[in-house]
């Protein structure tokens, strides 16, 4: 039998005794004895029913253990067996993998080898925290409206994938979670144990951005009453394992009833190229799309490649179509923070979807501090999503995904830095918070189009920025800008600049206005 060994040319220069990691795909499964009602947590069953997903599906059946045993006897070691992909991850030499490729139940072999990056920017606690940012990282999403209405993520189960959660079992920041037994399960996919309270403190900070409480009982994130599954997937100095761990954690989270997954990992230059960021090529992006097909909302950091001229765009799995990808904004302007990765995807789709603070006040292993990165914007939105789901527990995950986009502060305007803006609680609560009554005017000249807005920032209670983009007939953004609004016209666009454009769209202070440039 001739088996396709994808990517094998990457390792042919190695000696025949050198080990490489592979995914070996299998032809079928043994369904004997499989019962989804005993295999899955009840919340996983409920999620499938809520999303009109079959409770019994062949992709949920575990891998045939006979096949695993045969592979184990022919390789150095088996690392993981994925039920979703019906594939086994293993270590083997070139000679061993050539032998394995001849097995009649093997359909395809891929080389494994991506290394992730935690989407924190110059990670760590870089300054004492200030209440001004702590409060606004919540109020920027109108989180206080959720809390005042009694929505704090009750009954919603959130899985967090990260590099470790040291001191979560001790810190006062999480006492309310521990006292109510809301850490449902934990697992370290690197060490194969249930203890996750070690390793990188990044996960500790991320959890605080979802559900932590500051020393004065001020909420750091929104979902203070949610339930949690904590997975350690990132292992720092050990290469080529995290992509496998990420998939394993997704399947574990699915089995244990996660409604939402927050991930702060990005996979970029260590294996992939910018043109691979199409939502279909990267292994983790395919895994993320599978999770979405199971009714899980995956919330992932957009990445911190915004200043990297050699990459700059969204990384995997944030490029996946059904994943809520989160960009970062500055706390005091609510505009793009420089390191946050830009969209679109390699195939031209809108990313990021929405955004939140890329500079946050959150709890580390020892104390509160200032932290930077889209990996902290992501959990802010994950906490928001938990509260949004609580407002309508029967809402499908796809509807939740769409409604979070529609709640964005810029919607229906969008761009490749901010997506649809910062999610707003008032949208889910049916509350109208617009009080400014802004106006946008287009003035057509022979050689240009002028944009005017009213009231100008100098005449309004607060500063508002003007967001402008031009799109082609297919909706692809040709360019976009963010400008101040102190003097009219706020922008003059020449006829040459709009030659290829179909639409001019402007967003100002909650109002979006569109001008059709061509019939």
XYZ file of C-alpha atoms in Angstrom:
519
model
C 0.000 0.000 0.000
C 1.323 3.440 -0.905
C 0.853 5.931 1.944
C 1.256 9.697 1.625
C 3.837 10.884 4.169
C 3.171 14.619 4.233
C 6.185 16.766 5.028
C 8.604 13.811 5.172
C 11.119 15.624 2.967
C 11.774 17.881 5.951
C 13.560 15.075 7.740
C 15.153 12.962 5.023
C 18.518 14.548 5.731
C 18.480 13.128 9.255
C 20.045 9.786 10.011
C 17.855 6.745 9.976
C 18.161 6.519 13.759
C 17.011 10.102 14.418
C 13.572 10.359 15.963
C 10.833 12.576 14.587
C 7.271 13.132 15.707
C 4.467 12.080 13.366
C 0.695 11.974 13.123
C -0.424 8.614 11.769
C -4.005 8.641 10.440
C -6.148 5.509 10.617
C -8.806 4.128 8.296
C -11.644 3.259 10.702
C -12.788 2.812 14.300
C -14.133 0.083 16.533
C -17.450 1.316 17.943
C -17.989 -1.707 20.189
C -18.941 -0.652 23.691
C -18.978 3.086 23.005
C -21.752 4.963 24.835
C -21.721 8.772 24.640
C -23.869 9.067 27.766
C -21.165 7.444 29.879
C -18.205 8.829 27.931
C -19.222 12.510 28.160
C -19.984 14.793 31.079
C -23.678 15.717 31.116
C -22.817 19.312 30.186
C -21.169 18.024 27.004
C -24.387 16.184 26.149
C -26.442 19.290 26.934
C -24.190 21.418 24.719
C -24.689 19.084 21.790
C -28.453 19.117 22.244
C -28.498 22.916 22.551
C -26.570 23.218 19.289
C -28.537 20.529 17.401
C -25.425 18.349 17.188
C -25.860 14.550 17.204
C -25.065 13.064 20.594
C -23.613 10.049 18.783
C -21.023 10.855 16.115
C -18.231 8.671 14.792
C -15.650 11.420 15.387
C -16.331 11.153 19.134
C -15.571 7.435 19.283
C -12.095 6.752 20.744
C -9.310 5.449 18.510
C -9.184 1.685 17.910
C -6.944 0.397 20.706
C -5.759 -2.556 18.635
C -4.322 -0.129 16.082
C -2.677 1.860 18.876
C -1.070 -1.301 20.261
C 0.297 -2.294 16.863
C 1.735 1.178 16.311
C 3.228 1.195 19.794
C 5.085 -2.014 18.999
C 6.562 -0.531 15.829
C 7.664 2.920 17.017
C 9.710 4.396 19.822
C 6.656 5.632 21.746
C 3.036 6.643 21.294
C 2.289 10.118 22.591
C -1.442 10.658 21.997
C -4.417 9.180 20.171
C -6.920 11.720 18.823
C -10.526 10.612 18.465
C -11.453 13.702 16.394
C -8.760 13.131 13.767
C -8.662 9.325 14.183
C -4.902 9.656 14.357
C -2.041 8.645 16.625
C 0.843 10.938 17.520
C 4.085 9.012 17.912
C 7.879 9.190 17.848
C 9.660 7.102 15.244
C 12.843 6.850 13.209
C 12.810 7.049 9.424
C 13.048 3.270 9.219
C 10.200 2.773 11.684
C 7.904 5.241 9.934
C 8.606 3.557 6.600
C 7.518 0.259 8.175
C 4.415 1.873 9.713
C 3.432 3.357 6.358
C 2.923 -0.180 5.026
C 0.280 -1.093 7.622
C -3.100 -1.713 5.994
C -4.996 0.438 8.508
C -2.782 3.529 7.984
C -4.125 6.085 5.502
C -1.787 9.079 5.872
C 1.265 10.236 7.829
C 2.176 13.835 8.672
C 5.270 15.271 10.309
C 4.467 17.121 13.534
C 6.515 20.022 14.756
C 4.931 23.396 15.531
C 6.103 25.407 18.534
C 3.738 27.972 20.030
C 4.259 31.429 21.439
C 2.384 32.738 24.447
C 0.683 35.908 23.262
C 1.985 38.065 26.107
C 4.142 41.042 25.253
C 7.448 41.221 27.105
C 5.544 39.142 29.656
C 5.431 39.803 33.341
C 4.366 42.324 35.886
C 5.989 45.522 34.669
C 4.460 48.093 36.982
C 2.248 48.469 40.041
C -1.383 48.303 39.086
C -3.690 51.312 38.956
C -7.406 51.313 39.648
C -8.094 53.458 36.573
C -7.179 50.659 34.148
C -8.585 47.926 36.404
C -12.017 49.522 36.375
C -12.065 50.490 32.705
C -11.000 47.047 31.431
C -14.396 45.920 32.752
C -16.466 49.051 32.081
C -15.130 49.329 28.509
C -17.261 46.215 27.865
C -20.066 47.602 30.059
C -19.354 44.701 32.368
C -20.928 46.499 35.297
C -24.248 46.246 33.434
C -23.937 42.458 33.321
C -23.134 42.368 37.034
C -25.933 44.741 37.998
C -28.353 42.492 36.093
C -27.057 39.416 37.932
C -24.959 37.916 35.125
C -21.538 36.688 36.263
C -21.177 33.531 34.174
C -23.224 31.255 36.449
C -23.614 27.767 35.005
C -21.134 28.368 32.179
C -18.054 26.131 32.031
C -14.842 27.719 30.741
C -11.661 25.798 29.878
C -8.332 27.635 29.963
C -5.275 26.369 28.069
C -2.002 27.848 29.251
C 1.500 27.273 30.583
C 0.585 26.790 34.234
C -1.542 28.055 37.107
C 0.789 28.465 40.126
C -0.855 29.725 43.330
C -4.405 29.508 41.949
C -4.989 26.999 44.741
C -3.822 29.546 47.337
C -4.358 33.160 46.250
C -7.198 35.221 47.733
C -7.882 36.436 44.191
C -9.478 33.044 43.472
C -10.888 32.210 46.906
C -14.473 32.728 45.728
C -13.896 30.142 42.989
C -12.335 27.562 45.299
C -14.883 28.076 48.090
C -17.691 27.240 45.668
C -15.889 24.244 44.109
C -15.935 25.823 40.671
C -12.617 24.401 39.506
C -14.184 21.253 38.086
C -11.134 19.463 36.688
C -7.447 20.069 36.001
C -4.883 18.310 33.844
C -1.242 18.842 32.933
C -0.849 17.538 29.383
C 2.922 17.948 29.560
C 3.503 15.832 32.663
C 0.334 13.690 32.416
C -0.837 14.542 35.942
C -3.751 16.449 37.434
C -1.528 19.024 39.155
C -1.492 22.292 37.169
C -0.487 24.609 40.007
C 3.081 25.056 38.769
C 4.900 26.198 35.634
C 4.394 29.576 34.001
C 2.304 32.058 35.984
C 0.772 33.237 32.713
C -2.262 31.012 33.234
C -2.760 32.429 36.714
C -2.945 35.915 35.222
C -5.285 34.764 32.457
C -7.692 33.172 34.948
C -7.696 36.420 36.916
C -8.704 38.274 33.723
C -11.741 36.005 33.416
C -12.858 35.624 37.011
C -10.392 37.134 39.489
C -11.142 39.599 42.268
C -8.684 42.331 43.279
C -7.828 42.898 46.925
C -10.606 45.447 47.353
C -13.171 43.026 45.855
C -13.093 44.831 42.523
C -13.679 42.344 39.683
C -10.695 41.904 37.377
C -12.805 40.025 34.830
C -16.502 39.432 34.286
C -17.218 35.722 34.826
C -16.585 35.554 38.568
C -19.219 32.817 39.016
C -18.267 30.568 36.090
C -16.935 27.010 36.384
C -13.433 26.149 35.184
C -11.372 23.430 33.559
C -7.653 24.227 33.828
C -5.297 22.639 31.294
C -1.538 23.066 31.208
C -0.593 22.678 27.550
C 2.529 24.793 27.066
C 5.865 23.422 28.250
C 8.386 26.066 27.294
C 11.723 24.417 26.544
C 10.355 21.103 25.262
C 9.713 21.578 21.533
C 7.182 19.948 19.233
C 4.690 18.900 21.910
C 2.382 21.847 22.444
C 0.398 21.450 19.218
C -0.439 17.908 20.257
C -1.185 19.054 23.817
C -3.511 21.753 22.519
C -5.569 19.218 20.566
C -5.571 16.821 23.518
C -6.794 19.610 25.784
C -9.579 20.474 23.332
C -10.819 16.894 23.265
C -10.571 16.743 27.071
C -12.480 20.027 27.413
C -15.156 18.733 25.060
C -15.536 15.501 27.030
C -15.760 17.430 30.309
C -18.452 19.833 29.190
C -16.683 23.102 28.345
C -18.918 25.751 26.811
C -16.035 28.152 26.146
C -12.300 27.626 25.664
C -9.811 30.431 26.200
C -6.411 29.986 24.592
C -3.494 32.393 24.645
C -1.207 30.424 22.352
C -0.243 31.313 18.808
C 1.599 29.190 16.242
C 3.529 31.144 13.637
C 7.125 31.206 12.403
C 8.411 27.957 13.927
C 6.583 25.858 11.370
C 4.238 27.917 9.258
C 4.452 30.733 6.738
C 2.136 33.758 6.537
C 0.356 32.229 3.536
C -0.553 29.217 5.715
C -2.761 31.400 7.930
C -5.894 30.519 5.969
C -7.813 28.771 8.758
C -7.382 25.353 7.139
C -3.662 24.586 6.929
C -2.349 24.768 10.489
C -3.000 21.676 12.573
C -4.337 23.672 15.534
C -6.662 25.674 13.288
C -8.208 22.463 12.018
C -8.558 21.302 15.614
C -10.199 24.593 16.592
C -12.723 24.309 13.772
C -13.554 20.788 14.939
C -14.136 22.122 18.458
C -16.535 24.686 17.017
C -18.378 21.889 15.219
C -18.900 20.317 18.664
C -20.560 23.503 19.923
C -17.577 24.962 21.794
C -16.820 28.680 21.527
C -13.032 28.951 21.199
C -11.711 32.391 22.150
C -8.092 32.886 21.077
C -5.594 35.731 21.265
C -4.865 37.321 17.887
C -1.131 37.398 18.602
C 1.542 40.010 19.227
C 3.173 40.218 15.806
C 1.873 43.705 15.015
C 5.369 45.193 15.011
C 7.022 42.220 13.276
C 7.469 43.304 9.666
C 8.244 39.719 8.634
C 4.967 38.324 9.982
C 2.515 40.907 11.360
C -0.694 38.967 10.578
C -2.936 36.755 12.698
C -1.388 33.438 13.769
C -2.929 29.990 14.129
C -5.390 28.999 15.540
C -6.774 32.555 15.575
C -6.996 32.329 11.772
C -9.687 29.634 11.985
C -13.054 30.701 10.605
C -15.207 29.694 13.573
C -12.810 30.962 16.258
C -13.409 34.250 18.055
C -10.048 35.972 17.574
C -9.273 38.833 19.939
C -7.141 41.881 19.157
C -5.762 44.357 21.664
C -6.493 48.052 22.234
C -4.933 50.766 24.375
C -6.807 51.501 27.623
C -7.011 55.266 27.250
C -7.773 55.671 23.543
C -9.585 52.352 22.894
C -7.635 52.136 19.638
C -5.198 49.482 18.395
C -2.235 48.779 20.667
C 0.908 48.598 18.556
C 1.911 44.960 19.144
C -1.508 43.428 18.430
C -1.472 41.343 15.233
C -3.375 42.552 12.200
C -5.790 40.810 9.912
C -6.931 39.705 7.477
C -6.220 36.000 7.208
C -4.139 34.746 4.295
C -7.345 34.042 2.361
C -8.756 37.512 3.065
C -11.250 36.857 5.885
C -11.901 39.410 8.613
C -9.737 38.979 11.699
C -9.591 39.841 14.527
C -13.298 39.483 15.247
C -13.430 41.820 18.254
C -10.959 43.385 20.685
C -10.361 44.244 24.340
C -7.638 45.828 26.438
C -4.123 44.708 25.479
C -2.823 46.336 28.642
C -4.534 45.029 31.762
C -4.336 45.066 35.518
C -4.377 41.461 36.684
C -3.011 39.099 39.307
C 0.228 37.214 38.809
C 1.736 34.530 41.000
C 2.472 37.055 43.760
C 0.528 40.270 43.314
C -1.509 42.554 41.097
C 0.409 44.208 38.273
C 0.277 45.616 34.760
C 0.457 43.032 31.984
C 0.631 43.430 28.219
C -0.485 41.194 25.370
C -3.462 39.981 23.395
C -3.281 36.924 25.661
C -4.928 39.122 28.299
C -7.437 40.685 25.903
C -8.664 37.186 25.048
C -9.714 36.160 28.597
C -11.498 39.479 29.091
C -13.690 38.547 26.112
C -14.006 34.930 27.279
C -15.448 36.232 30.553
C -17.763 38.517 28.583
C -18.899 35.540 26.484
C -19.735 33.543 29.624
C -21.973 36.349 30.881
C -23.550 36.757 27.443
C -24.358 33.037 27.310
C -25.923 33.237 30.763
C -28.403 35.835 29.464
C -29.790 33.126 27.159
C -28.567 29.641 28.149
C -30.332 28.084 25.144
C -28.420 30.244 22.666
C -26.451 28.224 20.131
C -22.704 28.689 20.034
C -22.841 30.035 16.482
C -25.453 32.583 17.536
C -23.279 33.531 20.519
C -20.313 34.008 18.179
C -22.349 36.216 15.848
C -24.014 38.186 18.620
C -20.686 39.000 20.264
C -19.569 40.461 16.929
C -22.815 42.392 16.595
C -22.332 43.791 20.095
C -18.987 45.320 19.095
C -18.577 49.032 19.738
C -17.815 49.659 16.043
C -20.394 47.328 14.468
C -21.285 47.253 11.569
C -17.991 48.996 10.803
C -14.916 46.770 10.940
C -11.224 46.879 10.168
C -8.195 44.616 10.401
C -6.903 46.140 13.636
C -10.058 46.267 15.769
C -12.463 43.842 14.114
C -15.940 44.995 15.149
C -14.595 46.738 18.245
C -15.074 46.040 21.948
C -18.092 43.840 22.876
C -20.834 45.705 24.749
C -23.095 44.220 27.428
C -25.938 46.629 26.622
C -26.516 44.752 23.354
C -27.380 41.545 25.221
C -29.470 43.378 27.795
C -31.489 45.386 25.271
C -30.408 48.708 26.762
C -29.881 51.816 24.614
C -26.851 53.713 25.903
C -26.410 56.170 23.018
C -26.778 59.763 24.221
C -24.547 61.784 21.882
C -26.698 61.663 18.698
C -23.701 62.012 16.355
C -23.834 62.986 12.692
C -21.564 62.088 9.775
C -21.619 64.157 6.581
C -19.962 63.513 3.216
C -19.081 66.539 1.099
C -18.479 65.712 -2.561
C -15.944 67.876 -4.400
C -14.638 67.596 -7.940
C -11.289 66.241 -6.768
C -12.062 64.791 -3.322
C -14.563 63.680 -0.704
C -14.564 65.427 2.657
C -15.775 63.820 5.889
C -17.329 65.928 8.626
C -18.572 64.749 12.025
C -20.711 66.410 14.685
C -20.281 67.138 17.520
C -16.511 67.463 17.365
C -14.549 66.043 20.284
C -13.915 69.528 21.642
C -17.682 70.031 21.952
C -18.489 66.543 23.314
C -18.136 65.202 26.880
C -15.299 62.881 25.802
C -12.875 62.378 22.943
C -14.173 60.233 20.086
C -12.110 58.862 17.230
C -13.216 58.615 13.620
C -12.766 55.212 11.960
C -12.609 55.212 8.157
C -12.185 52.458 5.596
C -12.490 51.887 1.855
C -13.560 48.483 0.509
C -13.603 46.864 -2.912
C -16.778 45.298 -4.399
C -16.055 42.032 -2.523
C -15.878 43.753 0.857
C -12.094 43.517 1.176
C -10.624 46.539 2.916
C -8.283 48.563 0.689
C -7.174 50.824 3.524
C -8.388 52.002 6.896
C -7.463 54.808 9.254
C -8.256 56.103 12.734
C -8.195 59.874 13.141
C -9.043 62.493 15.752
C -12.145 64.646 15.545
C -11.191 68.142 16.676
C -11.639 70.006 13.392
C -13.817 69.616 10.307
C -13.313 68.241 7.794
C -11.761 65.436 9.772
C -10.493 63.861 6.541
C -10.194 64.706 2.859
C -9.863 61.742 0.477
C -8.630 62.372 -3.064
C -10.306 60.882 -6.113
C -7.133 58.921 -6.829
C -7.390 57.189 -3.445
C -10.912 55.962 -4.136
C -10.343 54.837 -7.727
C -10.567 51.114 -6.895
C -13.059 51.407 -4.036
C -16.752 50.494 -3.972
C -17.690 51.779 -0.517
C -16.500 54.414 1.922
C -17.554 53.708 5.507
C -17.134 55.943 8.521
C -17.779 55.177 12.188
C -18.049 57.900 14.808
C -19.323 57.745 18.390
C -21.589 54.732 17.811
C -22.822 55.716 14.334
C -21.689 54.047 11.101
C -22.447 55.653 7.759
C -21.790 54.231 4.302
C -21.213 56.044 1.015
C -21.428 54.057 -2.217
C -18.712 55.264 -4.567
C -19.692 53.190 -7.620
C -22.944 51.791 -8.947
